Amino acid sequence: MCPSLDENYWLGRYQRNQIGWDAGEATIPLKQYLDQLHDYEVEILIPGAGNAHEVAYAFQKGFQHVHALDIANAPLKRFQQRYPLFPSANLHHENFFDHRGQYDLVLEQTFFCALHPNLRNDYVKKMAQLLKPEGRLVGVLFDILFERDGPPFGGDKEMYVNLFTKELDVLKMEPCYNSIKPRAGSELFFVAKRPAKPQ
Ligand SMILES: C[S@@+](CC[C@H](N)C(=O)[O-])C[C@H]1O[C@@H](n2cnc3c(N)ncnc32)[C@H](O)[C@@H]1O
């Protein structure tokens, strides 16, 4: 049976160091996406950030408004110790679905796959609320169906496109050419945009 994927579940995973998802540094697809941005004033959110390697990468690159959010406090606390200059107000110990804010860019890195599939419609609705008009949700999604009961939960391109187009314009959803080695051939890179406000 699928475990209850609440705060205690995730805290337990961090306490037992069962964090096989953690790449140990920002992943290449997200690094390279950030590398080609030139506006360092954009508001960026990384939900389900965990040890927040992408947050650190963006912050160290000079992005001024980077926010990390996680339901588990332990990795956020450790992040604050490692990066004392990172603004504590931008570390959100919160359930993603309760978060309020408006962002130009939300980065997806093994957060979607951590949520139970029955939350997928809510994820997309919430993303549409958190993005400013024309804001973008960018990142990687697993392109595999895992044969197990707990996270990660996978999917495929058709499933994701059908889901995301309920609220967002999917600009790109394609095999990821620059995945980290262990995920090579099993990820999609995607860019989805919240439509502009109707005229
Ligand atoms: C698979 S881990 C990925 C962590 C990080 N993105 C990485 O790649 O190392 C999923 C993360 O999402 C967090 N999480 C799960 N459900 C959440 C929710 N409803 N709201 C906020 N964070 C959540 C977990 O605590 C965990 O840190």
mmCIF file of C-alpha atoms and ligand atoms in Angstrom:
data_model
loop_
_atom_site.group_PDB
_atom_site.id
_atom_site.type_symbol
_atom_site.label_atom_id
_atom_site.label_comp_id
_atom_site.label_asym_id
_atom_site.label_seq_id
_atom_site.Cartn_x
_atom_site.Cartn_y
_atom_site.Cartn_z
ATOM 1 C CA MET A 1 0.000 0.000 0.000
ATOM 2 C CA CYS A 2 1.186 3.514 -0.714
ATOM 3 C CA PRO A 3 2.429 5.208 2.486
ATOM 4 C CA SER A 4 0.788 8.423 3.590
ATOM 5 C CA LEU A 5 3.029 11.002 1.955
ATOM 6 C CA ASP A 6 2.787 13.599 4.689
ATOM 7 C CA GLU A 7 5.369 15.719 6.476
ATOM 8 C CA ASN A 8 6.383 12.822 8.770
ATOM 9 C CA TYR A 9 6.984 10.520 5.836
ATOM 10 C CA TRP A 10 9.354 12.995 4.177
ATOM 11 C CA LEU A 11 11.052 13.972 7.435
ATOM 12 C CA GLY A 12 11.671 10.283 8.119
ATOM 13 C CA ARG A 13 13.279 9.903 4.702
ATOM 14 C CA TYR A 14 15.646 12.806 5.493
ATOM 15 C CA GLN A 15 16.335 11.534 9.031
ATOM 16 C CA ARG A 16 17.234 8.056 7.742
ATOM 17 C CA ASN A 17 19.150 9.590 4.855
ATOM 18 C CA GLN A 18 16.988 7.633 2.413
ATOM 19 C CA ILE A 19 17.238 10.293 -0.218
ATOM 20 C CA GLY A 20 18.141 8.423 -3.357
ATOM 21 C CA TRP A 21 16.567 11.240 -5.408
ATOM 22 C CA ASP A 22 19.186 13.740 -4.251
ATOM 23 C CA ALA A 23 21.673 14.362 -7.051
ATOM 24 C CA GLY A 24 24.116 16.046 -4.641
ATOM 25 C CA GLU A 25 24.226 19.169 -6.796
ATOM 26 C CA ALA A 26 21.967 21.088 -9.153
ATOM 27 C CA THR A 27 21.067 18.876 -12.103
ATOM 28 C CA ILE A 28 22.352 19.713 -15.566
ATOM 29 C CA PRO A 29 18.983 20.424 -17.248
ATOM 30 C CA LEU A 30 18.033 22.981 -14.617
ATOM 31 C CA LYS A 31 21.506 24.494 -14.468
ATOM 32 C CA GLN A 32 21.595 24.930 -18.222
ATOM 33 C CA TYR A 33 18.112 26.431 -18.238
ATOM 34 C CA LEU A 34 19.133 28.952 -15.571
ATOM 35 C CA ASP A 35 22.389 29.670 -17.405
ATOM 36 C CA GLN A 36 20.579 31.063 -20.432
ATOM 37 C CA LEU A 37 18.411 33.494 -18.450
ATOM 38 C CA HIS A 38 19.602 37.077 -18.239
ATOM 39 C CA ASP A 39 17.004 38.741 -16.040
ATOM 40 C CA TYR A 40 18.266 38.232 -12.499
ATOM 41 C CA GLU A 41 15.246 40.029 -11.024
ATOM 42 C CA VAL A 42 12.731 37.292 -11.807
ATOM 43 C CA GLU A 43 10.848 35.713 -8.912
ATOM 44 C CA ILE A 44 11.710 32.007 -8.823
ATOM 45 C CA LEU A 45 10.081 29.259 -6.752
ATOM 46 C CA ILE A 46 11.457 25.753 -6.294
ATOM 47 C CA PRO A 47 8.788 23.645 -4.557
ATOM 48 C CA GLY A 48 9.684 20.337 -2.909
ATOM 49 C CA ALA A 49 13.206 21.715 -2.931
ATOM 50 C CA GLY A 50 14.668 19.260 -0.401
ATOM 51 C CA ASN A 51 18.366 19.957 -0.051
ATOM 52 C CA ALA A 52 17.776 22.746 -2.527
ATOM 53 C CA HIS A 53 20.814 22.378 -4.779
ATOM 54 C CA GLU A 54 19.044 24.252 -7.595
ATOM 55 C CA VAL A 55 18.171 27.035 -5.152
ATOM 56 C CA ALA A 56 21.832 27.353 -4.201
ATOM 57 C CA TYR A 57 22.876 27.361 -7.842
ATOM 58 C CA ALA A 58 20.415 30.111 -8.785
ATOM 59 C CA PHE A 59 21.277 32.169 -5.691
ATOM 60 C CA GLN A 60 25.014 31.897 -6.300
ATOM 61 C CA LYS A 61 24.516 32.860 -9.936
ATOM 62 C CA GLY A 62 23.010 36.119 -8.735
ATOM 63 C CA PHE A 63 19.266 35.597 -9.047
ATOM 64 C CA GLN A 64 17.926 38.017 -6.471
ATOM 65 C CA HIS A 65 14.540 36.473 -5.685
ATOM 66 C CA VAL A 66 14.830 32.731 -5.296
ATOM 67 C CA HIS A 67 12.395 30.895 -3.033
ATOM 68 C CA ALA A 68 12.654 27.318 -1.737
ATOM 69 C CA LEU A 69 9.633 25.504 -0.366
ATOM 70 C CA ASP A 70 9.359 22.145 1.346
ATOM 71 C CA ILE A 71 6.970 20.359 3.675
ATOM 72 C CA ALA A 72 10.015 18.998 5.552
ATOM 73 C CA ASN A 73 11.884 21.578 7.588
ATOM 74 C CA ALA A 74 15.122 19.646 8.188
ATOM 75 C CA PRO A 75 16.661 20.122 4.729
ATOM 76 C CA LEU A 76 15.635 23.800 4.696
ATOM 77 C CA LYS A 77 17.323 24.355 8.075
ATOM 78 C CA ARG A 78 20.497 22.708 6.857
ATOM 79 C CA PHE A 79 20.364 24.810 3.713
ATOM 80 C CA GLN A 80 20.148 27.977 5.825
ATOM 81 C CA GLN A 81 23.231 26.869 7.773
ATOM 82 C CA ARG A 82 25.142 26.195 4.566
ATOM 83 C CA TYR A 83 24.031 29.487 2.978
ATOM 84 C CA PRO A 84 23.673 32.003 5.829
ATOM 85 C CA LEU A 85 23.344 34.882 3.359
ATOM 86 C CA PHE A 86 20.286 33.340 1.741
ATOM 87 C CA PRO A 87 17.226 35.350 2.916
ATOM 88 C CA SER A 88 15.394 33.247 5.512
ATOM 89 C CA ALA A 89 12.073 34.775 4.415
ATOM 90 C CA ASN A 90 12.538 32.950 1.104
ATOM 91 C CA LEU A 91 12.698 29.545 2.772
ATOM 92 C CA HIS A 92 9.123 28.326 3.084
ATOM 93 C CA HIS A 93 8.444 25.416 5.396
ATOM 94 C CA GLU A 94 4.997 24.766 4.047
ATOM 95 C CA ASN A 95 2.733 22.440 2.135
ATOM 96 C CA PHE A 96 2.929 23.435 -1.525
ATOM 97 C CA PHE A 97 -0.865 23.473 -1.763
ATOM 98 C CA ASP A 98 -1.079 26.120 1.005
ATOM 99 C CA HIS A 99 1.566 28.416 -0.434
ATOM 100 C CA ARG A 100 0.641 31.874 -1.628
ATOM 101 C CA GLY A 101 2.743 33.877 -3.986
ATOM 102 C CA GLN A 102 3.236 34.853 -7.609
ATOM 103 C CA TYR A 103 6.280 33.832 -9.566
ATOM 104 C CA ASP A 104 7.766 34.386 -12.997
ATOM 105 C CA LEU A 105 9.368 30.974 -12.943
ATOM 106 C CA VAL A 106 8.701 27.766 -11.033
ATOM 107 C CA LEU A 107 11.276 24.994 -11.365
ATOM 108 C CA GLU A 108 10.244 21.344 -11.254
ATOM 109 C CA GLN A 109 12.819 18.834 -10.064
ATOM 110 C CA THR A 110 11.523 15.528 -8.658
ATOM 111 C CA PHE A 111 8.617 17.211 -6.862
ATOM 112 C CA PHE A 112 5.760 16.225 -9.165
ATOM 113 C CA CYS A 113 6.820 12.560 -8.970
ATOM 114 C CA ALA A 114 6.827 12.735 -5.153
ATOM 115 C CA LEU A 115 3.127 13.582 -4.973
ATOM 116 C CA HIS A 116 0.453 10.916 -5.051
ATOM 117 C CA PRO A 117 -1.043 10.754 -8.553
ATOM 118 C CA ASN A 118 -4.462 11.700 -7.199
ATOM 119 C CA LEU A 119 -2.988 15.176 -6.531
ATOM 120 C CA ARG A 120 -1.917 15.772 -10.120
ATOM 121 C CA ASN A 121 -4.884 17.914 -11.140
ATOM 122 C CA ASP A 122 -4.450 19.968 -7.963
ATOM 123 C CA TYR A 123 -0.724 20.360 -8.710
ATOM 124 C CA VAL A 124 -1.455 21.848 -12.121
ATOM 125 C CA LYS A 125 -4.200 24.118 -10.759
ATOM 126 C CA LYS A 126 -1.911 25.314 -7.982
ATOM 127 C CA MET A 127 0.923 25.963 -10.422
ATOM 128 C CA ALA A 128 -1.414 28.078 -12.545
ATOM 129 C CA GLN A 129 -2.251 30.123 -9.412
ATOM 130 C CA LEU A 130 1.378 30.535 -8.410
ATOM 131 C CA LEU A 131 2.525 31.693 -11.834
ATOM 132 C CA LYS A 132 2.127 35.269 -12.972
ATOM 133 C CA PRO A 133 0.398 35.623 -16.339
ATOM 134 C CA GLU A 134 2.959 34.363 -18.870
ATOM 135 C CA GLY A 135 5.042 32.906 -16.038
ATOM 136 C CA ARG A 136 6.714 29.576 -16.734
ATOM 137 C CA LEU A 137 6.889 26.189 -15.113
ATOM 138 C CA VAL A 138 10.084 24.506 -16.289
ATOM 139 C CA GLY A 139 11.850 21.306 -15.410
ATOM 140 C CA VAL A 140 12.077 17.576 -15.756
ATOM 141 C CA LEU A 141 9.542 14.777 -15.393
ATOM 142 C CA PHE A 142 10.109 11.033 -15.377
ATOM 143 C CA ASP A 143 9.327 9.359 -18.669
ATOM 144 C CA ILE A 144 8.824 5.924 -17.099
ATOM 145 C CA LEU A 145 6.021 4.136 -15.301
ATOM 146 C CA PHE A 146 7.491 2.768 -12.079
ATOM 147 C CA GLU A 147 6.247 -0.602 -10.890
ATOM 148 C CA ARG A 148 5.897 0.220 -7.222
ATOM 149 C CA ASP A 149 3.486 1.621 -4.725
ATOM 150 C CA GLY A 150 5.336 4.592 -3.318
ATOM 151 C CA PRO A 151 7.137 7.544 -4.869
ATOM 152 C CA PRO A 152 8.502 8.266 -7.383
ATOM 153 C CA PHE A 153 5.374 8.116 -9.496
ATOM 154 C CA GLY A 154 6.065 8.281 -13.194
ATOM 155 C CA GLY A 155 4.208 8.982 -16.377
ATOM 156 C CA ASP A 156 4.636 9.633 -20.062
ATOM 157 C CA LYS A 157 4.484 12.523 -22.459
ATOM 158 C CA GLU A 158 0.871 12.065 -23.515
ATOM 159 C CA MET A 159 -0.325 11.849 -19.931
ATOM 160 C CA TYR A 160 1.608 14.970 -18.922
ATOM 161 C CA VAL A 161 0.549 17.019 -21.948
ATOM 162 C CA ASN A 162 -3.123 16.147 -21.338
ATOM 163 C CA LEU A 163 -2.756 17.098 -17.691
ATOM 164 C CA PHE A 164 -0.775 20.308 -18.035
ATOM 165 C CA THR A 165 -2.868 21.712 -20.901
ATOM 166 C CA LYS A 166 -5.858 21.855 -18.549
ATOM 167 C CA GLU A 167 -4.351 25.061 -17.134
ATOM 168 C CA LEU A 168 -1.141 25.903 -18.988
ATOM 169 C CA ASP A 169 0.223 26.177 -22.519
ATOM 170 C CA VAL A 170 2.784 23.422 -22.994
ATOM 171 C CA LEU A 171 5.561 25.005 -25.060
ATOM 172 C CA LYS A 172 7.935 22.066 -24.867
ATOM 173 C CA MET A 173 7.798 18.452 -23.652
ATOM 174 C CA GLU A 174 10.577 16.391 -25.123
ATOM 175 C CA PRO A 175 13.162 13.751 -24.250
ATOM 176 C CA CYS A 176 15.749 15.406 -22.056
ATOM 177 C CA TYR A 177 19.129 15.386 -23.822
ATOM 178 C CA ASN A 178 21.186 16.582 -20.858
ATOM 179 C CA SER A 179 19.882 14.491 -17.951
ATOM 180 C CA ILE A 180 22.287 13.495 -15.210
ATOM 181 C CA LYS A 181 23.735 10.045 -16.006
ATOM 182 C CA PRO A 182 21.522 7.903 -13.735
ATOM 183 C CA ARG A 183 18.398 9.454 -15.321
ATOM 184 C CA ALA A 184 19.597 9.448 -18.944
ATOM 185 C CA GLY A 185 16.843 8.305 -21.292
ATOM 186 C CA SER A 186 14.184 8.391 -18.600
ATOM 187 C CA GLU A 187 13.288 12.072 -18.387
ATOM 188 C CA LEU A 188 11.330 14.662 -20.313
ATOM 189 C CA PHE A 189 12.281 18.330 -20.252
ATOM 190 C CA PHE A 190 9.290 20.622 -20.337
ATOM 191 C CA VAL A 191 8.329 24.278 -20.437
ATOM 192 C CA ALA A 192 4.731 25.263 -19.708
ATOM 193 C CA LYS A 193 3.413 28.809 -19.594
ATOM 194 C CA ARG A 194 0.461 30.353 -17.821
ATOM 195 C CA PRO A 195 -1.545 32.055 -20.558
ATOM 196 C CA ALA A 196 -1.583 35.866 -20.612
ATOM 197 C CA LYS A 197 -4.612 37.520 -19.018
ATOM 198 C CA PRO A 198 -7.482 37.746 -21.505
ATOM 199 C CA GLN A 199 -7.567 41.248 -23.148
HETATM 200 C C1 LIG B 1 11.750 13.361 -4.133
HETATM 201 S S1 LIG B 1 12.098 14.682 -3.069
HETATM 202 C C2 LIG B 1 12.945 15.827 -4.148
HETATM 203 C C3 LIG B 1 13.737 16.883 -3.430
HETATM 204 C C4 LIG B 1 14.548 17.806 -4.369
HETATM 205 N N1 LIG B 1 13.708 18.430 -5.364
HETATM 206 C C5 LIG B 1 15.674 17.046 -5.017
HETATM 207 O O1 LIG B 1 15.632 16.853 -6.234
HETATM 208 O O2 LIG B 1 16.604 16.673 -4.305
HETATM 209 C C6 LIG B 1 10.507 15.430 -2.895
HETATM 210 C C7 LIG B 1 10.483 16.601 -1.956
HETATM 211 O O3 LIG B 1 9.178 17.161 -1.944
HETATM 212 C C8 LIG B 1 8.816 17.454 -0.602
HETATM 213 N N2 LIG B 1 7.343 17.422 -0.555
HETATM 214 C C9 LIG B 1 6.557 16.347 -0.686
HETATM 215 N N3 LIG B 1 5.261 16.705 -0.630
HETATM 216 C C10 LIG B 1 5.246 18.064 -0.467
HETATM 217 C C11 LIG B 1 4.207 19.027 -0.356
HETATM 218 N N4 LIG B 1 2.933 18.690 -0.403
HETATM 219 N N5 LIG B 1 4.556 20.320 -0.217
HETATM 220 C C12 LIG B 1 5.875 20.684 -0.178
HETATM 221 N N6 LIG B 1 6.891 19.809 -0.268
HETATM 222 C C13 LIG B 1 6.581 18.516 -0.410
HETATM 223 C C14 LIG B 1 9.516 16.402 0.221
HETATM 224 O O4 LIG B 1 9.710 16.779 1.559
HETATM 225 C C15 LIG B 1 10.831 16.247 -0.540
HETATM 226 O O5 LIG B 1 11.808 17.131 -0.060
#
